[in-house]
Structure formats: C-alpha cells, structure tokens
Short mmCIF file of N, CA and C and ligand atoms in Angstrom, two decimals:
data_model
loop_
_atom_site.label_atom_id
_atom_site.label_comp_id
_atom_site.label_asym_id
_atom_site.label_seq_id
_atom_site.Cartn_x
_atom_site.Cartn_y
_atom_site.Cartn_z
N MET A 249 -6.35 41.36 34.66
CA MET A 249 -6.05 41.23 36.66
C MET A 249 -4.71 40.42 36.50
N ASN A 250 -3.69 40.92 37.24
CA ASN A 250 -2.97 40.51 36.17
C ASN A 250 -2.38 39.08 37.14
N GLN A 251 -1.44 38.28 36.96
CA GLN A 251 -0.78 37.35 37.10
C GLN A 251 -0.31 37.43 39.00
N PRO A 252 -0.27 36.78 39.72
CA PRO A 252 0.36 36.63 41.25
C PRO A 252 1.32 36.35 40.71
N LYS A 253 2.67 36.08 41.99
CA LYS A 253 3.27 35.57 41.37
C LYS A 253 3.78 34.84 42.33
N ILE A 254 4.85 33.65 41.44
CA ILE A 254 4.78 31.79 42.40
C ILE A 254 5.46 32.21 42.72
N ALA A 255 5.29 31.94 44.42
CA ALA A 255 6.00 32.42 45.48
C ALA A 255 7.22 30.56 45.76
N GLN A 256 6.05 29.87 45.55
CA GLN A 256 7.06 27.97 45.23
C GLN A 256 6.02 27.62 44.93
N LYS A 257 6.17 26.67 43.53
CA LYS A 257 5.31 25.72 42.96
C LYS A 257 5.28 24.01 43.78
N VAL A 258 5.50 24.34 45.66
CA VAL A 258 4.17 23.26 45.88
C VAL A 258 3.73 24.32 47.91
N PRO A 259 2.62 24.07 47.80
CA PRO A 259 1.92 23.99 49.27
C PRO A 259 3.42 24.66 50.17
N TYR A 260 2.83 25.37 51.53
CA TYR A 260 3.47 25.38 52.94
C TYR A 260 2.85 24.33 53.21
N VAL A 261 2.79 23.23 53.82
CA VAL A 261 3.16 22.69 54.76
C VAL A 261 2.95 23.11 55.90
N MET A 262 1.70 23.85 57.20
CA MET A 262 2.47 23.58 58.74
C MET A 262 1.29 23.55 59.40
N ASP A 263 2.55 23.09 61.50
CA ASP A 263 1.05 23.20 61.99
C ASP A 263 0.59 24.22 62.45
N ILE A 264 -0.48 25.03 62.79
CA ILE A 264 -0.21 26.05 62.91
C ILE A 264 -1.56 26.32 64.17
N GLU A 265 -1.34 27.51 65.05
CA GLU A 265 -1.71 27.13 65.88
C GLU A 265 -3.57 28.38 65.49
N PRO A 266 -4.44 28.29 66.99
CA PRO A 266 -5.70 28.63 66.32
C PRO A 266 -5.68 30.35 66.53
N GLY A 267 -5.96 31.53 65.86
CA GLY A 267 -5.79 32.38 65.53
C GLY A 267 -6.35 33.19 64.10
N THR A 268 -6.48 34.47 64.03
CA THR A 268 -6.59 35.08 62.73
C THR A 268 -4.85 34.72 61.63
N TYR A 269 -4.86 34.43 60.55
CA TYR A 269 -4.10 34.32 59.31
C TYR A 269 -4.93 35.74 58.50
N PHE A 270 -3.45 36.70 57.87
CA PHE A 270 -4.17 37.26 56.63
C PHE A 270 -2.71 35.93 55.25
N TRP A 271 -3.11 35.42 54.73
CA TRP A 271 -1.90 34.50 52.77
C TRP A 271 -2.20 35.64 52.62
N CYS A 272 -1.04 35.30 51.41
CA CYS A 272 -0.47 36.50 50.80
C CYS A 272 -1.11 35.84 50.00
N ALA A 273 -1.62 36.82 49.09
CA ALA A 273 -2.14 36.30 47.54
C ALA A 273 -0.62 36.81 46.29
N CYS A 274 -0.95 37.81 46.60
CA CYS A 274 -0.01 38.69 45.69
C CYS A 274 1.25 37.79 45.04
N GLY A 275 2.34 36.75 45.87
CA GLY A 275 3.28 36.08 45.50
C GLY A 275 5.24 36.60 45.73
N GLU A 276 3.93 37.76 46.69
CA GLU A 276 4.98 39.28 46.66
C GLU A 276 5.22 39.31 48.89
N SER A 277 5.19 38.96 49.17
CA SER A 277 5.50 39.10 50.28
C SER A 277 7.06 38.31 50.56
N LYS A 278 7.53 38.70 51.50
CA LYS A 278 9.07 37.85 52.24
C LYS A 278 8.88 36.82 52.61
N LYS A 279 7.24 36.85 53.26
CA LYS A 279 7.47 36.18 54.94
C LYS A 279 5.53 35.61 53.99
N GLN A 280 5.66 35.23 53.69
CA GLN A 280 5.86 33.65 53.00
C GLN A 280 5.26 32.24 53.68
N PRO A 281 4.07 32.02 53.80
CA PRO A 281 2.91 31.97 53.39
C PRO A 281 1.93 33.57 53.88
N TYR A 282 2.93 34.02 54.22
CA TYR A 282 1.80 35.37 55.19
C TYR A 282 1.76 36.77 54.55
N CYS A 283 1.61 37.47 54.28
CA CYS A 283 1.04 39.07 53.89
C CYS A 283 2.02 39.48 54.97
N ASP A 284 3.03 40.49 53.59
CA ASP A 284 3.56 41.15 54.71
C ASP A 284 3.28 43.21 54.37
N GLY A 285 2.42 43.15 53.87
CA GLY A 285 2.79 44.40 53.12
C GLY A 285 2.60 44.61 51.77
N SER A 286 3.74 43.96 50.91
CA SER A 286 4.38 44.08 49.79
C SER A 286 3.21 44.44 48.95
N HIS A 287 2.31 44.06 49.04
CA HIS A 287 1.17 44.11 47.74
C HIS A 287 0.66 45.45 47.96
N LYS A 288 0.61 46.47 47.89
CA LYS A 288 0.31 47.89 47.76
C LYS A 288 1.06 48.74 46.64
N GLY A 289 0.32 48.99 45.62
CA GLY A 289 0.55 49.25 44.33
C GLY A 289 -0.32 48.00 43.49
N THR A 290 -0.21 46.60 44.49
CA THR A 290 -1.35 45.78 42.86
C THR A 290 -2.22 45.84 43.61
N ASP A 291 -3.10 44.99 41.80
CA ASP A 291 -5.18 44.41 42.79
C ASP A 291 -5.05 43.64 43.82
N PHE A 292 -3.95 43.36 43.73
CA PHE A 292 -4.19 41.73 45.14
C PHE A 292 -4.50 42.47 46.94
N ARG A 293 -5.11 41.75 46.75
CA ARG A 293 -5.64 41.76 48.65
C ARG A 293 -4.83 40.23 49.00
N PRO A 294 -4.27 40.60 50.70
CA PRO A 294 -4.35 38.99 51.31
C PRO A 294 -5.84 39.09 51.65
N VAL A 295 -5.93 37.55 51.97
CA VAL A 295 -7.09 36.61 52.24
C VAL A 295 -6.95 36.34 54.02
N LYS A 296 -8.16 36.63 54.92
CA LYS A 296 -8.45 36.47 55.89
C LYS A 296 -8.62 35.06 56.08
N GLU A 297 -7.52 34.25 57.34
CA GLU A 297 -8.93 32.95 57.17
C GLU A 297 -8.37 32.48 58.58
N THR A 298 -9.67 32.64 59.88
CA THR A 298 -9.42 32.14 60.96
C THR A 298 -9.57 30.76 60.90
N VAL A 299 -8.43 30.63 62.54
CA VAL A 299 -8.31 28.62 62.61
C VAL A 299 -9.11 28.82 63.84
N GLU A 300 -9.89 27.94 63.91
CA GLU A 300 -10.28 27.60 64.98
C GLU A 300 -9.18 26.90 66.72
N LYS A 301 -9.14 25.53 65.93
CA LYS A 301 -8.04 25.27 67.11
C LYS A 301 -6.36 24.83 66.54
N LYS A 302 -5.90 24.14 67.11
CA LYS A 302 -4.66 23.80 66.08
C LYS A 302 -5.13 22.62 65.40
N LYS A 303 -4.06 23.29 64.08
CA LYS A 303 -4.33 22.24 62.82
C LYS A 303 -2.73 21.80 61.62
N ARG A 304 -3.29 21.03 60.88
CA ARG A 304 -1.61 21.54 59.59
C ARG A 304 -2.93 21.80 59.21
N VAL A 305 -2.31 22.21 58.16
CA VAL A 305 -3.03 23.16 56.66
C VAL A 305 -1.76 23.03 55.79
N ALA A 306 -1.84 23.00 54.38
CA ALA A 306 -0.99 23.53 53.31
C ALA A 306 -1.68 24.68 52.78
N TRP A 307 -1.33 25.46 52.95
CA TRP A 307 -1.27 27.63 52.77
C TRP A 307 -1.24 27.40 50.85
N CYS A 308 -1.45 27.15 50.31
CA CYS A 308 -1.40 27.59 48.72
C CYS A 308 0.12 28.77 48.12
N GLY A 309 1.18 27.63 47.63
CA GLY A 309 2.66 29.09 46.81
C GLY A 309 2.70 29.35 46.54
N CYS A 310 1.35 28.92 44.96
CA CYS A 310 1.33 28.98 43.88
C CYS A 310 0.45 30.04 43.51
N LYS A 311 0.05 30.95 44.26
CA LYS A 311 -1.09 31.21 44.32
C LYS A 311 -1.40 31.69 43.04
N HIS A 312 -2.02 30.46 42.65
CA HIS A 312 -3.16 30.37 41.68
C HIS A 312 -4.41 28.83 42.40
N SER A 313 -4.85 28.67 43.39
CA SER A 313 -5.15 27.51 43.40
C SER A 313 -6.66 28.66 43.42
N GLN A 314 -7.18 27.46 43.51
CA GLN A 314 -9.07 28.05 43.52
C GLN A 314 -9.78 27.75 44.82
N LYS A 315 -9.27 27.14 45.18
CA LYS A 315 -9.03 27.00 47.19
C LYS A 315 -8.51 28.52 48.36
N ALA A 316 -7.81 29.02 47.19
CA ALA A 316 -7.43 29.33 48.68
C ALA A 316 -7.94 30.71 49.36
N PRO A 317 -6.34 30.21 50.84
CA PRO A 317 -5.40 30.13 50.70
C PRO A 317 -5.05 28.77 50.67
N PHE A 318 -6.25 27.53 50.69
CA PHE A 318 -5.35 26.45 50.60
C PHE A 318 -5.26 25.57 49.08
N CYS A 319 -4.25 24.89 48.88
CA CYS A 319 -3.53 24.16 48.74
C CYS A 319 -4.27 23.60 47.43
N ASP A 320 -4.66 23.88 46.12
CA ASP A 320 -5.91 22.62 44.83
C ASP A 320 -4.98 21.73 44.46
N GLY A 321 -3.04 21.77 44.07
CA GLY A 321 -2.81 21.52 43.58
C GLY A 321 -2.94 21.87 42.03
N SER A 322 -3.01 22.76 42.21
CA SER A 322 -3.43 23.95 40.56
C SER A 322 -1.40 23.89 40.62
N HIS A 323 -1.09 23.87 41.62
CA HIS A 323 1.15 23.98 40.46
C HIS A 323 1.26 22.96 39.72
N SER A 324 0.72 22.07 39.69
CA SER A 324 1.27 20.66 38.86
C SER A 324 0.86 21.44 37.75
N LYS A 325 0.52 22.16 37.09
CA LYS A 325 -0.24 22.57 36.15
C LYS A 325 0.93 23.56 35.66
N LEU A 326 1.28 23.98 36.51
CA LEU A 326 2.32 25.74 36.07
C LEU A 326 3.99 25.46 35.87
S1 FES B 621 1.84 39.98 51.00
FE1 FES B 621 0.80 39.54 49.15
S2 FES B 621 -0.78 40.64 48.99
FE2 FES B 621 0.12 40.88 51.06
#
C-alpha cells in the first residue's frame, strides 16, 4: 500500500453544516480536506462522512489517522 501525501501536519478544524462530505484520503486534493478527484490512478479512495447536525470537526490533515476521516493525533508522530 502506498503512503498518502501529508497535506499538513495539523487537523483542519472547521464548523460544518449538516450534509455529506468526502474527505481526501490520498492527500493530493487541491481542495483540502475534501476530495477533488486527484486520487485517480492511485489506490486511495475518499472517505464518505455524513453529518447530521452543525458541529465542529477536526478533519485529519496528515492522512495517517487511524480514525479517519478525523484527527487522532497521529500527526504528532510524523
Ligand atoms: S483527491 Fe484525495 S481521495 Fe480524492
């Protein structure tokens, strides 16, 4: 399995509205933290996340979280 590209070594902390989101797993997207289709040709696929109500989230930015699409602190070990 190839390693994802580290988009940034901190999470993307955002207040988001209810809806469906596609978190970029490959790290190549130009629209971080969301998928823009740049994973094409790689082994990576975006992670779908449905949010029921408005809330603050910490999307994983380093792409190494074991709790993807959310930050688990893995960036501090890279
Ligand atoms: S662009 Fe990274 S998973 Fe789609």
